[in-house]
Amino acid sequence: MDAVRTHLGGTNFMFCAIAQYATLIGLSTGYAITTALSLGAIERTTCYHKKGRNWPDCSPSTRNYIFYFGVLQIILSQIPNIRKLSFISVVASLMSFTYSIIGVALATATIARGLKVRISLTGVPIGTHNSAMDKMWNTFSAIGNIAISFAFSIVLIEIQDTLKASPRENKVMKEATCVGIIVSSAFYALCGILGYVAFGNDAPGNLLTDNHAFYEPYWLLGLANACIAVHLVGAYQVFSQPVFEFVESWCMRKWGGTSRFMRAEYNIVGRLEVSLFRIVWRTTYVMTTMLVALIFPFFNAFVGLLGAISFWPLTIYFPIKMYILQAHIQKWSLSWISLHTLSFVCFIVSFLAAAGSIRNLIKSVLHYKPFA
């Protein structure tokens, strides 16, 4: 946001702030949904292994897991700032690498078994259970699911901001970033392509948590889903801390001068200090995101909406505008026209993805009773 404010000015800064914080809040909510699905998948696959796949009571509710996740996040949220959470990056990298490899390996093993599945270049065919309108909206929502893989752009500029002026440090970080993006892209592509080849038109929305994907080896599925849960417990904090800091800084400027409620710090354990304001505000934030997760526990539609919201403004529009300004690209030159054409096309993509995801969310909510 600071880069946008410096280069593009106030109006663009406000637009960027809204888009970025909406994305951070949405991702936090999405992590709660995914963690609950992963923990539920561990319980379900263990139940299937012990009692058989037709056992009627092997369908755990995600509501309890969302509640447990929320309680844990309320506790972790009392850590004052993100600098005390630096170890999370290492743990998250190990966890994501582990469950990605397991997902690719299980899909490859399924393909190797030679099961007959229906595959076509155009995806799920139009038929009794999939009208032309359904296919269109699902395609738009799927575009949003793809767009969420570009979420790295949100943190890339933050990484660049922490670098020193040393050319060597910048070069090393640039190379490391490129390698990381290439590896991540490879895993995204492998999971999507191999998942479709393995299951065809019946491919699930999530290979590791869906009820119609893998069942065995149950311990390996359990390990993969445990890695997802551990990863997202930390990721929730990483994406929530900027929201905490923004609101707390604003409130301190507005009311913190004489308010003991805002300023008083209390030592709890060791050097960990908490304030009544942080307890109330951060607990309210976590409870709100958990409530949204309870009402909209629909993985693919929710992820698609997040991807649609964040893709165009944060990945395309602002970077292109800042690049045009910094590179002094002449108006109506070939480069200027090409970049604006790219931005416009990506805006249409984001708009269609958002429409498809919102439609699927509404359709799912109409048939769902969150507190039944």
mmCIF file of N, CA and C in Angstrom, residues 57-122:
data_model
loop_
_atom_site.group_PDB
_atom_site.id
_atom_site.type_symbol
_atom_site.label_atom_id
_atom_site.label_comp_id
_atom_site.label_asym_id
_atom_site.label_seq_id
_atom_site.Cartn_x
_atom_site.Cartn_y
_atom_site.Cartn_z
ATOM 1 N N ASP A 57 -21.950 -43.304 9.834
ATOM 2 C CA ASP A 57 -21.547 -42.248 10.768
ATOM 3 C C ASP A 57 -20.137 -41.722 10.513
ATOM 4 N N CYS A 58 -19.666 -41.843 9.284
ATOM 5 C CA CYS A 58 -18.310 -41.374 8.955
ATOM 6 C C CYS A 58 -18.337 -40.035 8.222
ATOM 7 N N SER A 59 -19.269 -39.176 8.590
ATOM 8 C CA SER A 59 -19.360 -37.860 7.955
ATOM 9 C C SER A 59 -19.295 -36.786 9.033
ATOM 10 N N PRO A 60 -18.088 -36.415 9.454
ATOM 11 C CA PRO A 60 -17.941 -35.452 10.550
ATOM 12 C C PRO A 60 -18.425 -34.061 10.160
ATOM 13 N N SER A 61 -18.897 -33.335 11.138
ATOM 14 C CA SER A 61 -19.315 -31.951 10.921
ATOM 15 C C SER A 61 -18.102 -31.031 11.015
ATOM 16 N N THR A 62 -18.029 -30.062 10.111
ATOM 17 C CA THR A 62 -16.912 -29.111 10.160
ATOM 18 C C THR A 62 -17.126 -28.030 11.218
ATOM 19 N N ARG A 63 -18.352 -27.922 11.731
ATOM 20 C CA ARG A 63 -18.651 -26.843 12.678
ATOM 21 C C ARG A 63 -17.774 -26.914 13.924
ATOM 22 N N ASN A 64 -17.622 -28.126 14.470
ATOM 23 C CA ASN A 64 -16.812 -28.266 15.678
ATOM 24 C C ASN A 64 -15.364 -27.879 15.428
ATOM 25 N N TYR A 65 -14.847 -28.262 14.257
ATOM 26 C CA TYR A 65 -13.451 -27.958 13.954
ATOM 27 C C TYR A 65 -13.243 -26.464 13.730
ATOM 28 N N ILE A 66 -14.217 -25.793 13.153
ATOM 29 C CA ILE A 66 -14.123 -24.335 13.021
ATOM 30 C C ILE A 66 -14.091 -23.686 14.403
ATOM 31 N N PHE A 67 -14.881 -24.219 15.319
ATOM 32 C CA PHE A 67 -14.893 -23.700 16.692
ATOM 33 C C PHE A 67 -13.532 -23.903 17.355
ATOM 34 N N TYR A 68 -12.964 -25.112 17.251
ATOM 35 C CA TYR A 68 -11.658 -25.381 17.860
ATOM 36 C C TYR A 68 -10.578 -24.488 17.239
ATOM 37 N N PHE A 69 -10.647 -24.336 15.926
ATOM 38 C CA PHE A 69 -9.687 -23.479 15.230
ATOM 39 C C PHE A 69 -9.794 -22.044 15.736
ATOM 40 N N GLY A 70 -11.020 -21.582 15.934
ATOM 41 C CA GLY A 70 -11.230 -20.227 16.423
ATOM 42 C C GLY A 70 -10.672 -20.017 17.817
ATOM 43 N N VAL A 71 -10.864 -20.985 18.698
ATOM 44 C CA VAL A 71 -10.327 -20.874 20.064
ATOM 45 C C VAL A 71 -8.805 -20.768 20.025
ATOM 46 N N LEU A 72 -8.171 -21.614 19.211
ATOM 47 C CA LEU A 72 -6.714 -21.571 19.088
ATOM 48 C C LEU A 72 -6.247 -20.222 18.540
ATOM 49 N N GLN A 73 -6.953 -19.700 17.544
ATOM 50 C CA GLN A 73 -6.549 -18.430 16.948
ATOM 51 C C GLN A 73 -6.754 -17.257 17.907
ATOM 52 N N ILE A 74 -7.753 -17.329 18.762
ATOM 53 C CA ILE A 74 -7.944 -16.274 19.768
ATOM 54 C C ILE A 74 -6.728 -16.206 20.685
ATOM 55 N N ILE A 75 -6.206 -17.386 21.052
ATOM 56 C CA ILE A 75 -5.017 -17.432 21.916
ATOM 57 C C ILE A 75 -3.792 -16.903 21.176
ATOM 58 N N LEU A 76 -3.562 -17.406 19.951
ATOM 59 C CA LEU A 76 -2.387 -16.989 19.187
ATOM 60 C C LEU A 76 -2.444 -15.512 18.812
ATOM 61 N N SER A 77 -3.642 -14.989 18.653
ATOM 62 C CA SER A 77 -3.789 -13.594 18.236
ATOM 63 C C SER A 77 -3.324 -12.602 19.297
ATOM 64 N N GLN A 78 -3.148 -13.062 20.522
ATOM 65 C CA GLN A 78 -2.694 -12.145 21.568
ATOM 66 C C GLN A 78 -1.197 -11.879 21.500
ATOM 67 N N ILE A 79 -0.473 -12.591 20.609
ATOM 68 C CA ILE A 79 0.936 -12.263 20.373
ATOM 69 C C ILE A 79 0.974 -10.859 19.782
ATOM 70 N N PRO A 80 1.722 -9.936 20.377
ATOM 71 C CA PRO A 80 1.614 -8.516 20.003
ATOM 72 C C PRO A 80 1.882 -8.192 18.548
ATOM 73 N N ASN A 81 2.915 -8.789 17.942
ATOM 74 C CA ASN A 81 3.224 -8.417 16.564
ATOM 75 C C ASN A 81 3.819 -9.588 15.811
ATOM 76 N N ILE A 82 3.854 -9.435 14.497
ATOM 77 C CA ILE A 82 4.225 -10.521 13.602
ATOM 78 C C ILE A 82 5.701 -10.874 13.689
ATOM 79 N N ARG A 83 6.540 -9.965 14.216
ATOM 80 C CA ARG A 83 7.968 -10.262 14.320
ATOM 81 C C ARG A 83 8.233 -11.416 15.261
ATOM 82 N N LYS A 84 7.306 -11.666 16.183
ATOM 83 C CA LYS A 84 7.453 -12.790 17.099
ATOM 84 C C LYS A 84 7.001 -14.105 16.464
ATOM 85 N N LEU A 85 6.539 -14.056 15.199
ATOM 86 C CA LEU A 85 6.036 -15.243 14.511
ATOM 87 C C LEU A 85 6.918 -15.633 13.327
ATOM 88 N N SER A 86 8.174 -15.198 13.326
ATOM 89 C CA SER A 86 9.043 -15.433 12.168
ATOM 90 C C SER A 86 9.265 -16.917 11.888
ATOM 91 N N PHE A 87 9.219 -17.756 12.921
ATOM 92 C CA PHE A 87 9.439 -19.190 12.734
ATOM 93 C C PHE A 87 8.332 -19.828 11.904
ATOM 94 N N ILE A 88 7.185 -19.171 11.815
ATOM 95 C CA ILE A 88 6.048 -19.739 11.094
ATOM 96 C C ILE A 88 6.373 -19.948 9.623
ATOM 97 N N SER A 89 7.180 -19.074 9.040
ATOM 98 C CA SER A 89 7.512 -19.191 7.617
ATOM 99 C C SER A 89 8.215 -20.507 7.317
ATOM 100 N N VAL A 90 9.131 -20.898 8.190
ATOM 101 C CA VAL A 90 9.859 -22.157 7.992
ATOM 102 C C VAL A 90 8.909 -23.340 8.116
ATOM 103 N N VAL A 91 8.085 -23.330 9.162
ATOM 104 C CA VAL A 91 7.129 -24.421 9.368
ATOM 105 C C VAL A 91 6.151 -24.505 8.198
ATOM 106 N N ALA A 92 5.646 -23.363 7.748
ATOM 107 C CA ALA A 92 4.681 -23.335 6.643
ATOM 108 C C ALA A 92 5.288 -23.900 5.372
ATOM 109 N N SER A 93 6.539 -23.567 5.098
ATOM 110 C CA SER A 93 7.203 -24.078 3.893
ATOM 111 C C SER A 93 7.326 -25.593 3.935
ATOM 112 N N LEU A 94 7.730 -26.121 5.080
ATOM 113 C CA LEU A 94 7.864 -27.575 5.217
ATOM 114 C C LEU A 94 6.510 -28.264 5.073
ATOM 115 N N MET A 95 5.491 -27.705 5.699
ATOM 116 C CA MET A 95 4.164 -28.312 5.647
ATOM 117 C C MET A 95 3.600 -28.296 4.227
ATOM 118 N N SER A 96 3.692 -27.147 3.546
ATOM 119 C CA SER A 96 3.125 -27.043 2.198
ATOM 120 C C SER A 96 3.863 -27.947 1.222
ATOM 121 N N PHE A 97 5.173 -28.051 1.376
ATOM 122 C CA PHE A 97 5.959 -28.934 0.516
ATOM 123 C C PHE A 97 5.539 -30.387 0.732
ATOM 124 N N THR A 98 5.298 -30.755 1.991
ATOM 125 C CA THR A 98 4.930 -32.139 2.316
ATOM 126 C C THR A 98 3.571 -32.508 1.742
ATOM 127 N N TYR A 99 2.541 -31.702 2.006
ATOM 128 C CA TYR A 99 1.213 -32.098 1.523
ATOM 129 C C TYR A 99 1.084 -31.969 0.013
ATOM 130 N N SER A 100 1.860 -31.087 -0.598
ATOM 131 C CA SER A 100 1.829 -30.990 -2.063
ATOM 132 C C SER A 100 2.410 -32.248 -2.698
ATOM 133 N N ILE A 101 3.526 -32.718 -2.164
ATOM 134 C CA ILE A 101 4.147 -33.944 -2.682
ATOM 135 C C ILE A 101 3.210 -35.128 -2.500
ATOM 136 N N ILE A 102 2.563 -35.215 -1.331
ATOM 137 C CA ILE A 102 1.640 -36.325 -1.079
ATOM 138 C C ILE A 102 0.474 -36.276 -2.063
ATOM 139 N N GLY A 103 -0.085 -35.102 -2.299
ATOM 140 C CA GLY A 103 -1.193 -34.979 -3.245
ATOM 141 C C GLY A 103 -0.806 -35.407 -4.644
ATOM 142 N N VAL A 104 0.355 -34.956 -5.114
ATOM 143 C CA VAL A 104 0.836 -35.338 -6.445
ATOM 144 C C VAL A 104 1.104 -36.837 -6.507
ATOM 145 N N ALA A 105 1.700 -37.391 -5.449
ATOM 146 C CA ALA A 105 2.020 -38.821 -5.425
ATOM 147 C C ALA A 105 0.756 -39.675 -5.448
ATOM 148 N N LEU A 106 -0.257 -39.297 -4.680
ATOM 149 C CA LEU A 106 -1.500 -40.069 -4.654
ATOM 150 C C LEU A 106 -2.223 -40.000 -5.995
ATOM 151 N N ALA A 107 -2.216 -38.829 -6.629
ATOM 152 C CA ALA A 107 -2.837 -38.706 -7.951
ATOM 153 C C ALA A 107 -2.091 -39.555 -8.975
ATOM 154 N N THR A 108 -0.764 -39.545 -8.912
ATOM 155 C CA THR A 108 0.045 -40.353 -9.832
ATOM 156 C C THR A 108 -0.222 -41.838 -9.631
ATOM 157 N N ALA A 109 -0.326 -42.267 -8.368
ATOM 158 C CA ALA A 109 -0.605 -43.676 -8.074
ATOM 159 C C ALA A 109 -1.981 -44.082 -8.587
ATOM 160 N N THR A 110 -2.950 -43.195 -8.474
ATOM 161 C CA THR A 110 -4.299 -43.478 -8.982
ATOM 162 C C THR A 110 -4.282 -43.629 -10.496
ATOM 163 N N ILE A 111 -3.538 -42.771 -11.181
ATOM 164 C CA ILE A 111 -3.416 -42.871 -12.640
ATOM 165 C C ILE A 111 -2.748 -44.182 -13.027
ATOM 166 N N ALA A 112 -1.720 -44.569 -12.270
ATOM 167 C CA ALA A 112 -0.971 -45.793 -12.577
ATOM 168 C C ALA A 112 -1.834 -47.041 -12.442
ATOM 169 N N ARG A 113 -2.878 -46.980 -11.605
ATOM 170 C CA ARG A 113 -3.760 -48.143 -11.450
ATOM 171 C C ARG A 113 -4.630 -48.362 -12.679
ATOM 172 N N GLY A 114 -4.697 -47.382 -13.562
ATOM 173 C CA GLY A 114 -5.410 -47.546 -14.827
ATOM 174 C C GLY A 114 -6.914 -47.573 -14.710
ATOM 175 N N LEU A 115 -7.474 -46.840 -13.754
ATOM 176 C CA LEU A 115 -8.930 -46.804 -13.614
ATOM 177 C C LEU A 115 -9.553 -46.068 -14.798
ATOM 178 N N LYS A 116 -10.716 -46.536 -15.227
ATOM 179 C CA LYS A 116 -11.395 -45.909 -16.360
ATOM 180 C C LYS A 116 -12.183 -44.693 -15.877
ATOM 181 N N VAL A 117 -11.814 -43.544 -16.382
ATOM 182 C CA VAL A 117 -12.507 -42.303 -16.028
ATOM 183 C C VAL A 117 -12.868 -41.551 -17.301
ATOM 184 N N ARG A 118 -13.871 -40.696 -17.198
ATOM 185 C CA ARG A 118 -14.311 -39.899 -18.347
ATOM 186 C C ARG A 118 -13.534 -38.586 -18.385
ATOM 187 N N ILE A 119 -12.805 -38.386 -19.466
ATOM 188 C CA ILE A 119 -11.984 -37.189 -19.633
ATOM 189 C C ILE A 119 -12.305 -36.555 -20.978
ATOM 190 N N SER A 120 -12.379 -35.242 -21.016
ATOM 191 C CA SER A 120 -12.582 -34.540 -22.282
ATOM 192 C C SER A 120 -11.880 -33.194 -22.229
ATOM 193 N N LEU A 121 -11.573 -32.647 -23.391
ATOM 194 C CA LEU A 121 -10.890 -31.360 -23.459
ATOM 195 C C LEU A 121 -11.767 -30.219 -22.958
ATOM 196 N N THR A 122 -13.077 -30.407 -23.017
ATOM 197 C CA THR A 122 -13.997 -29.341 -22.606
ATOM 198 C C THR A 122 -14.521 -29.529 -21.186
#
